[in-house]
Amino acid sequence: MDFDVLVIGAGPGGYHAAIRAAQLGLKVACAEMEAVGGVCLNVGCIPTKALLHAGETIAQSRHASEFGLSFSDPKLDIVKMNGWKDSIVKKLTGGVAGLFRANKVTHLIGQATFVDDHTVQVGDKTYTAQNIIIATGSEPARLPGLEVDQQRVVDSTGALVVPDPVPARMLCVGGGVIGFEFAHIYNNLGSKVKVIEFLPNIIPGADTDAVKEFRKSMEKQGIVVQTRTKANWLEQQPDGLHVELESVESGEKTVEVFDRVLVAVGRRPRSAGLNLEAVGVAVSERGFIPVNTRMQTNVPHIYAIGDVAGNPMLAHKAMKEGLVAAEVIAGKPSEQDAVAIPGVVYTSPELAWVGLTEAEAKEKGYTVRTGVFPMSASGRAMTLQSTDGFVKMVVEEGTDLLLGVHIVGPHASDLLGEAGLALEMAATASDIALTIHAHPTLGESVLEAAEAVHKQAIHIINR
């Protein structure tokens, strides 16, 4: 065999798998038809966070006069902002390429397809490997009637290129994480933004109370949110994009005009084109590749990780699965056994959660207690001018076992690390409450939510 391991795809899951396998002494190759880093580094997690920071800086400047600091109106240099965003991407993807070289991972450039269960063709060459890891990721889903041209009608990739001038009217079709992050970006850059969602609630999978608080904050910032609504078609006219919106409940139809439309209705796995049928790897009707907890497909020496292996489609889930696959191949007793996988919407305030929602806990038969601490009672949040939101803790009554934590507020994604560790360690709310947190910090809000479970929070009235 040419290699012990050949990884197809150099996104977060793929490059983690390749590097860990090399660290464990295996001879490794990683094939990638686009840029190393995959969607996350190139057209996903990283560039969106750069634009979110730029937009939030503009928003903060508008409120600085409240504490005695005045600015003139911000001047937006679109070319420079796009260039700055791209420079971060270039630095990170260059870093991954450097890590490949340092770990002696062979980087193969080109589209990979299976020839047989131990042979992969990359470009016009073939390579053999004892084990193969499929890490091909996902791509934006499409909606009939809303054809993407990456100019005026865009998906998440096209939306990363902010046009000059910034569109005055923006429609985001899809009220999930991607839809709201871009809604927040363009709203802060000056667009009038509307978000529509087919389902009754936005941000599927998040706690209902947290979603209500999140939506209230987004609407307070000027984003219009409309649920149970679908977009049927659009026409490009000289005065803008004419879009027919329909109420799912009443059937009422209206035509509204926008300057840019983002189609953000989810993602679909990239499993087509690999010639998987030639090697007998099972694929679901939706295009996912089923795997066990060791990330093995039905063909034991062929593995699948990340988005192509199933939901949730998150970079950190792919990273963990990449490490598991590499360690299993190296003979380690490894498996994907995470108690919970965190989710985050990186707006301001952020919405972040890990573990069970209150509704999910009750559905599973738990007798539930909750503790809620509002950011409006946090001294640190006040100093940051960011008091929207709360920390909500879901625990099992009787055992006090922590089941889930849901946060709306500043730096919620960073606060979530403590909650994730607590879940993995089977901690109780009392364990968190008994842990001394630094003062003044946002982390104290997690402590006080734990105390609120037992009606003992100090900085709120316990009802």
Coordinates of C-alpha atoms in Angstrom, one line a residue:
M1 CA 0.0 0.0 0.0
D2 CA 1.1 3.6 -0.7
F3 CA -0.3 4.8 2.6
D4 CA -1.6 3.5 5.9
V5 CA -4.3 6.2 5.8
L6 CA -5.7 8.3 3.0
V7 CA -8.1 11.1 4.0
I8 CA -10.5 12.5 1.4
G9 CA -11.1 16.1 2.3
A10 CA -8.9 18.6 4.2
G11 CA -11.6 20.4 6.1
P12 CA -11.6 20.6 9.9
G13 CA -12.4 16.9 10.2
G14 CA -10.0 15.8 7.5
Y15 CA -7.0 17.7 8.6
H16 CA -7.5 16.7 12.2
A17 CA -7.7 13.1 11.1
A18 CA -4.6 13.3 8.9
I19 CA -2.4 15.1 11.5
R20 CA -3.5 12.8 14.4
A21 CA -2.8 9.7 12.3
A22 CA 0.6 11.0 11.4
Q23 CA 1.3 11.8 15.1
L24 CA 0.6 8.2 15.9
G25 CA 3.2 7.0 13.4
L26 CA 1.1 6.2 10.4
K27 CA 2.0 7.1 6.8
V28 CA -0.7 9.5 5.8
A29 CA -2.0 11.3 2.7
C30 CA -4.8 13.9 2.5
A31 CA -6.6 14.7 -0.8
E32 CA -8.3 18.0 -1.3
M33 CA -9.9 19.3 -4.5
E34 CA -10.2 22.9 -3.2
A35 CA -8.3 24.7 -0.5
V36 CA -7.1 23.1 2.7
G37 CA -9.3 24.0 5.7
G38 CA -12.5 23.2 3.9
V39 CA -15.7 25.2 4.2
C40 CA -15.0 26.3 7.7
L41 CA -11.7 28.1 7.2
N42 CA -12.4 29.3 3.7
V43 CA -16.0 30.2 3.3
G44 CA -17.6 29.4 6.7
C45 CA -16.7 29.7 10.4
I46 CA -13.7 32.0 10.1
P47 CA -14.6 34.6 7.5
T48 CA -18.1 35.0 9.0
K49 CA -16.6 35.7 12.4
A50 CA -14.4 38.3 10.9
L51 CA -17.4 40.1 9.3
L52 CA -19.4 39.7 12.5
H53 CA -16.6 41.5 14.4
A54 CA -16.4 44.3 11.9
G55 CA -20.2 44.8 12.0
E56 CA -20.2 44.7 15.8
T57 CA -17.5 47.3 16.0
I58 CA -19.6 49.6 14.0
A59 CA -22.6 48.9 16.3
Q60 CA -20.5 49.6 19.4
S61 CA -19.3 52.9 18.1
R62 CA -23.0 54.0 17.8
H63 CA -23.5 53.5 21.5
A64 CA -20.2 54.7 22.8
S65 CA -21.6 58.2 23.5
E66 CA -23.6 56.6 26.3
F67 CA -20.4 56.4 28.4
G68 CA -18.9 59.6 27.1
L69 CA -16.9 58.5 24.1
S70 CA -18.1 60.1 20.8
F71 CA -17.1 59.2 17.2
S72 CA -18.0 60.6 13.9
D73 CA -20.0 58.3 11.6
P74 CA -17.9 55.2 10.7
K75 CA -16.6 55.2 7.1
L76 CA -16.8 51.7 5.6
D77 CA -14.1 50.7 3.2
I78 CA -15.6 47.6 1.7
V79 CA -12.5 46.6 -0.3
K80 CA -10.3 46.9 2.7
M81 CA -12.7 44.9 4.9
N82 CA -13.0 42.1 2.4
G83 CA -9.2 42.1 2.1
W84 CA -8.7 41.9 5.8
K85 CA -11.2 39.0 6.1
D86 CA -9.4 37.2 3.3
S87 CA -6.0 37.7 4.9
I88 CA -7.1 35.9 8.0
V89 CA -8.3 33.0 5.9
K90 CA -5.0 32.9 4.0
K91 CA -3.0 32.9 7.2
L92 CA -5.0 30.0 8.7
T93 CA -5.1 27.8 5.5
G94 CA -1.3 28.4 5.2
G95 CA -1.0 27.3 8.8
V96 CA -2.8 24.0 8.0
A97 CA -0.5 23.4 5.0
G98 CA 2.5 24.0 7.3
L99 CA 1.2 21.5 9.8
F100 CA 0.9 18.9 7.0
R101 CA 4.5 19.5 6.1
A102 CA 5.7 19.4 9.7
N103 CA 3.8 16.1 10.3
K104 CA 4.9 14.6 7.0
V105 CA 1.3 14.3 5.7
T106 CA 1.4 14.0 1.9
H107 CA -1.0 16.6 0.4
L108 CA -2.7 15.4 -2.8
I109 CA -4.4 18.0 -4.9
G110 CA -7.5 17.0 -7.0
Q111 CA -10.9 15.4 -6.8
A112 CA -10.8 11.9 -5.2
T113 CA -12.9 9.0 -6.4
F114 CA -12.8 5.3 -5.4
V115 CA -11.4 2.8 -7.8
D116 CA -11.8 -0.1 -5.4
D117 CA -12.0 -0.4 -1.6
H118 CA -8.3 0.2 -1.2
T119 CA -7.6 2.5 -4.2
V120 CA -8.4 6.1 -4.8
Q121 CA -7.9 8.1 -7.9
V122 CA -6.9 11.8 -7.3
G123 CA -6.7 13.7 -10.5
D124 CA -5.0 11.4 -13.0
K125 CA -3.1 9.3 -10.5
T126 CA -4.1 6.4 -8.3
Y127 CA -3.0 5.7 -4.7
T128 CA -3.6 2.7 -2.5
A129 CA -4.2 2.8 1.3
Q130 CA -4.9 0.3 4.0
N131 CA -7.6 2.6 5.5
I132 CA -9.5 5.5 3.9
I133 CA -11.4 8.3 5.7
I134 CA -14.2 10.1 3.9
A135 CA -14.3 13.7 5.1
T136 CA -15.9 15.5 2.1
G137 CA -18.1 17.8 4.2
S138 CA -21.3 19.5 2.9
E139 CA -22.6 22.2 0.6
P140 CA -25.4 24.7 0.8
A141 CA -28.9 23.3 0.0
R142 CA -30.9 24.9 -2.8
L143 CA -34.5 26.0 -3.1
P144 CA -36.4 25.8 -6.4
G145 CA -37.5 29.2 -7.6
L146 CA -34.5 30.9 -5.8
E147 CA -31.6 30.3 -8.2
V148 CA -28.3 31.4 -6.7
D149 CA -26.1 33.5 -9.0
Q150 CA -23.6 34.6 -6.2
Q151 CA -24.2 38.2 -7.1
R152 CA -27.7 39.4 -6.0
V153 CA -29.0 35.9 -5.0
V154 CA -26.4 34.3 -2.8
D155 CA -25.7 31.3 -0.5
S156 CA -23.4 31.5 2.5
T157 CA -20.4 31.6 0.2
G158 CA -21.6 34.5 -1.9
A159 CA -22.8 36.4 1.1
L160 CA -19.2 36.6 2.4
V161 CA -18.3 39.0 -0.4
V162 CA -19.9 42.2 0.8
P163 CA -20.8 44.4 -2.2
D164 CA -20.2 48.1 -2.5
P165 CA -22.5 49.7 -1.8
V166 CA -24.0 47.5 1.0
P167 CA -27.5 46.4 -0.1
A168 CA -30.2 48.6 1.3
R169 CA -32.7 45.8 1.6
M170 CA -31.7 42.2 2.5
L171 CA -33.8 39.1 2.7
C172 CA -32.5 36.0 4.5
V173 CA -34.4 32.9 3.6
G174 CA -33.9 30.5 6.6
G175 CA -33.9 31.3 10.3
G176 CA -31.1 29.1 11.4
V177 CA -27.6 29.8 12.5
I178 CA -26.3 30.8 9.1
G179 CA -29.3 33.0 8.3
F180 CA -29.1 35.0 11.6
E181 CA -25.3 35.4 11.5
F182 CA -25.5 37.0 8.1
A183 CA -28.6 39.0 9.0
H184 CA -26.6 40.4 12.0
I185 CA -23.6 41.2 9.7
Y186 CA -25.6 43.1 7.1
N187 CA -27.9 44.8 9.7
N188 CA -24.8 46.2 11.4
L189 CA -23.3 47.3 8.0
G190 CA -26.5 49.3 7.3
S191 CA -28.9 47.0 5.5
K192 CA -32.6 46.8 6.3
V193 CA -32.8 43.0 7.0
K194 CA -35.8 40.6 7.0
V195 CA -35.4 36.9 8.1
I196 CA -38.1 34.4 7.1
E197 CA -38.4 30.9 8.5
F198 CA -40.7 28.1 7.3
L199 CA -41.0 26.5 10.7
P200 CA -42.9 27.9 13.7
N201 CA -39.6 28.8 15.5
I202 CA -36.2 30.1 14.6
I203 CA -32.9 28.3 15.5
P204 CA -34.2 24.7 15.5
G205 CA -32.8 22.7 18.4
A206 CA -32.2 25.5 20.8
D207 CA -34.2 26.0 24.0
T208 CA -37.5 27.7 23.6
D209 CA -36.9 30.3 26.3
A210 CA -33.5 31.1 24.9
V211 CA -34.8 31.5 21.4
K212 CA -37.5 33.9 22.6
E213 CA -34.9 36.0 24.3
F214 CA -32.6 35.9 21.3
R215 CA -35.4 36.8 18.8
K216 CA -36.4 39.8 21.0
S217 CA -32.8 41.1 21.0
M218 CA -32.5 40.7 17.2
E219 CA -35.8 42.5 16.6
K220 CA -34.7 45.3 19.0
Q221 CA -31.7 45.8 16.8
G222 CA -33.9 46.2 13.8
I223 CA -34.0 42.8 12.1
V224 CA -37.5 41.8 11.1
V225 CA -38.3 38.2 11.9
Q226 CA -41.2 36.4 10.2
T227 CA -41.9 32.7 10.9
R228 CA -44.2 30.2 9.2
T229 CA -43.3 32.0 5.9
K230 CA -41.8 30.7 2.7
A231 CA -40.4 32.3 -0.5
N232 CA -42.0 30.9 -3.6
W233 CA -40.1 32.7 -6.4
L234 CA -38.1 35.8 -7.3
E235 CA -37.7 37.9 -10.3
Q236 CA -34.8 40.3 -11.0
Q237 CA -36.2 43.7 -12.0
P238 CA -34.4 47.0 -12.4
D239 CA -35.6 48.2 -9.0
G240 CA -34.5 45.1 -7.2
L241 CA -35.4 41.5 -6.6
H242 CA -39.1 40.9 -6.4
V243 CA -39.8 38.0 -4.1
E244 CA -43.2 36.3 -3.4
L245 CA -43.6 35.5 0.3
E246 CA -46.4 33.2 1.4
S247 CA -47.8 32.6 4.9
V248 CA -47.8 28.9 5.6
E249 CA -50.8 29.2 7.9
S250 CA -53.1 31.6 6.0
G251 CA -51.8 31.1 2.4
E252 CA -51.7 34.9 2.0
K253 CA -49.1 36.0 -0.6
T254 CA -47.3 39.3 -0.9
V255 CA -44.5 40.5 -3.2
E256 CA -41.7 42.4 -1.6
V257 CA -38.6 44.0 -3.1
F258 CA -35.0 43.4 -1.9
D259 CA -31.5 44.3 -3.2
R260 CA -29.9 41.0 -2.1
V261 CA -31.4 37.6 -1.1
L262 CA -29.5 35.0 1.0
V263 CA -30.7 31.4 0.6
A264 CA -29.7 29.7 3.9
V265 CA -32.0 26.7 4.2
G266 CA -29.4 24.2 5.5
R267 CA -26.7 22.1 4.0
R268 CA -26.5 18.8 2.2
P269 CA -23.7 16.2 2.5
R270 CA -21.1 15.8 -0.3
S271 CA -21.2 12.1 -0.9
A272 CA -22.0 12.1 -4.6
G273 CA -19.2 11.7 -7.1
L274 CA -17.1 9.5 -4.9
N275 CA -18.1 6.3 -6.7
L276 CA -19.1 4.8 -3.3
E277 CA -21.3 2.2 -5.0
A278 CA -18.2 0.6 -6.5
V279 CA -16.9 -0.2 -3.0
G280 CA -20.2 -1.0 -1.4
V281 CA -20.3 1.8 1.1
A282 CA -23.9 2.4 2.3
V283 CA -25.4 5.9 1.7
S284 CA -28.7 7.1 3.2
E285 CA -31.5 8.6 1.0
R286 CA -30.4 12.0 2.2
G287 CA -26.8 11.4 1.1
F288 CA -25.3 10.8 4.6
I289 CA -22.9 7.9 5.2
P290 CA -23.9 5.9 8.3
V291 CA -21.1 5.1 10.7
N292 CA -20.7 3.4 14.1
T293 CA -19.2 5.1 17.2
R294 CA -15.7 4.2 15.8
M295 CA -16.6 6.2 12.7
Q296 CA -16.5 3.0 10.5
T297 CA -18.9 2.6 7.6
N298 CA -20.3 -0.8 6.7
V299 CA -17.0 -1.4 5.0
P300 CA -14.8 -1.6 8.2
H301 CA -11.6 -0.1 6.8
I302 CA -13.4 2.8 5.2
Y303 CA -14.4 5.6 7.7
A304 CA -16.6 8.7 7.4
I305 CA -16.5 11.8 9.6
G306 CA -17.9 15.3 9.8
D307 CA -20.9 16.6 7.9
V308 CA -21.0 13.7 5.5
A309 CA -21.4 11.3 8.4
G310 CA -24.6 13.0 9.7
N311 CA -25.9 15.8 11.9
P312 CA -25.1 18.1 13.5
M313 CA -23.1 19.7 10.7
L314 CA -20.5 21.5 12.9
A315 CA -16.8 21.9 12.5
H316 CA -16.0 20.9 16.1
K317 CA -18.0 17.7 15.8
A318 CA -16.0 16.9 12.6
M319 CA -12.7 17.6 14.4
K320 CA -13.6 15.2 17.2
E321 CA -14.7 12.5 14.8
G322 CA -11.4 12.9 12.8
L323 CA -9.4 12.3 15.9
V324 CA -11.5 9.2 16.7
A325 CA -11.1 7.7 13.3
A326 CA -7.3 8.2 13.3
E327 CA -7.0 6.7 16.7
V328 CA -9.1 3.7 15.9
I329 CA -7.0 3.0 12.8
A330 CA -3.8 3.3 15.0
G331 CA -5.3 0.6 17.3
K332 CA -6.3 2.9 20.1
P333 CA -9.5 2.3 22.2
S334 CA -11.3 5.4 20.9
E335 CA -14.9 6.1 20.0
Q336 CA -17.2 9.1 19.5
D337 CA -18.9 9.1 22.9
A338 CA -19.5 12.8 23.6
V339 CA -22.3 13.5 26.1
A340 CA -23.3 16.6 24.2
I341 CA -22.2 18.7 21.2
P342 CA -22.4 22.5 21.7
G343 CA -24.2 24.8 19.3
V344 CA -23.6 28.6 18.9
V345 CA -25.0 31.5 17.0
Y346 CA -22.2 34.1 16.9
T347 CA -24.3 37.2 16.9
S348 CA -24.4 39.9 19.6
P349 CA -25.7 38.8 21.9
E350 CA -24.6 35.2 21.2
L351 CA -26.9 32.2 21.6
A352 CA -25.1 29.1 22.8
W353 CA -26.3 25.8 24.2
V354 CA -25.0 22.4 25.2
G355 CA -27.0 19.4 26.4
L356 CA -30.7 18.9 26.7
T357 CA -33.3 21.7 26.4
E358 CA -36.0 21.8 29.0
A359 CA -38.5 20.3 26.6
E360 CA -36.1 17.5 25.6
A361 CA -35.3 16.6 29.2
K362 CA -39.1 16.3 30.0
E363 CA -39.6 14.2 26.9
K364 CA -36.9 11.8 28.1
G365 CA -38.8 11.4 31.4
Y366 CA -36.7 13.6 33.7
T367 CA -38.3 15.6 36.5
V368 CA -36.7 18.9 35.7
R369 CA -35.7 22.0 37.7
T370 CA -34.3 25.1 36.1
G371 CA -32.2 28.0 37.3
V372 CA -32.1 31.3 35.3
F373 CA -29.8 34.3 35.9
P374 CA -30.4 37.4 33.8
M375 CA -27.5 39.3 32.2
S376 CA -29.2 42.5 33.3
A377 CA -28.1 41.5 36.9
S378 CA -24.4 41.0 35.9
G379 CA -22.1 43.8 36.7
R380 CA -19.6 42.7 34.1
A381 CA -22.3 42.6 31.4
M382 CA -23.3 46.2 32.4
T383 CA -19.7 47.3 31.9
L384 CA -19.8 45.8 28.4
Q385 CA -23.1 47.5 27.5
S386 CA -24.5 44.0 26.8
T387 CA -27.2 43.1 29.2
D388 CA -29.7 41.3 26.9
G389 CA -30.0 37.6 27.7
F390 CA -29.6 35.1 30.5
V391 CA -28.0 31.8 31.6
K392 CA -30.5 28.9 31.9
M393 CA -29.5 25.7 33.6
V394 CA -31.6 22.5 33.3
V395 CA -31.0 19.8 36.0
E396 CA -32.7 16.7 37.2
E397 CA -34.7 17.1 40.3
G398 CA -33.5 14.9 43.2
T399 CA -30.0 14.0 41.8
D400 CA -29.2 17.6 40.9
L401 CA -27.5 16.2 37.8
L402 CA -26.8 18.8 35.1
L403 CA -28.7 18.1 31.9
G404 CA -28.2 21.2 29.8
V405 CA -27.1 24.9 29.8
H406 CA -28.5 27.6 27.5
I407 CA -27.0 31.0 27.3
V408 CA -28.0 34.2 25.5
G409 CA -25.5 37.0 26.1
P410 CA -22.1 38.4 25.5
H411 CA -19.3 35.8 25.0
A412 CA -21.9 33.0 25.5
S413 CA -19.7 30.7 23.3
D414 CA -16.8 31.1 25.7
L415 CA -19.0 30.6 28.8
L416 CA -20.2 27.3 27.3
G417 CA -16.9 25.5 27.8
E418 CA -17.5 25.2 31.5
A419 CA -20.9 23.8 30.9
G420 CA -19.6 21.2 28.4
L421 CA -17.0 20.0 30.8
A422 CA -19.5 19.8 33.6
L423 CA -21.8 17.6 31.4
E424 CA -18.9 15.3 30.5
M425 CA -18.0 14.9 34.1
A426 CA -21.6 14.3 35.2
A427 CA -21.4 17.3 37.5
T428 CA -24.3 18.7 39.5
A429 CA -25.6 22.2 39.7
S430 CA -24.2 22.3 43.2
D431 CA -20.7 21.4 41.9
I432 CA -20.8 24.5 39.8
A433 CA -22.3 26.6 42.6
L434 CA -19.6 25.5 45.0
T435 CA -16.8 26.5 42.5
I436 CA -15.4 29.9 43.1
H437 CA -15.6 32.1 40.0
A438 CA -13.6 35.2 39.5
H439 CA -15.3 38.5 40.1
P440 CA -16.4 40.5 38.2
T441 CA -16.8 38.1 35.3
L442 CA -19.5 36.9 32.9
G443 CA -18.7 33.4 34.2
E444 CA -20.4 34.4 37.5
S445 CA -23.6 34.3 35.6
V446 CA -23.2 30.5 35.2
L447 CA -22.5 30.2 38.9
E448 CA -25.6 32.2 39.8
A449 CA -27.8 30.2 37.4
A450 CA -26.6 27.1 39.3
E451 CA -27.5 28.7 42.6
A452 CA -30.8 29.8 41.2
V453 CA -31.7 26.1 40.7
H454 CA -32.0 25.9 44.5
K455 CA -33.4 29.5 44.9
Q456 CA -30.1 30.7 46.4
A457 CA -28.8 33.1 43.8
I458 CA -27.5 36.2 45.5
H459 CA -27.9 38.9 42.9
I460 CA -31.6 38.3 42.0
I461 CA -34.8 37.9 43.9
N462 CA -35.4 34.1 44.1
R463 CA -39.1 33.5 43.5

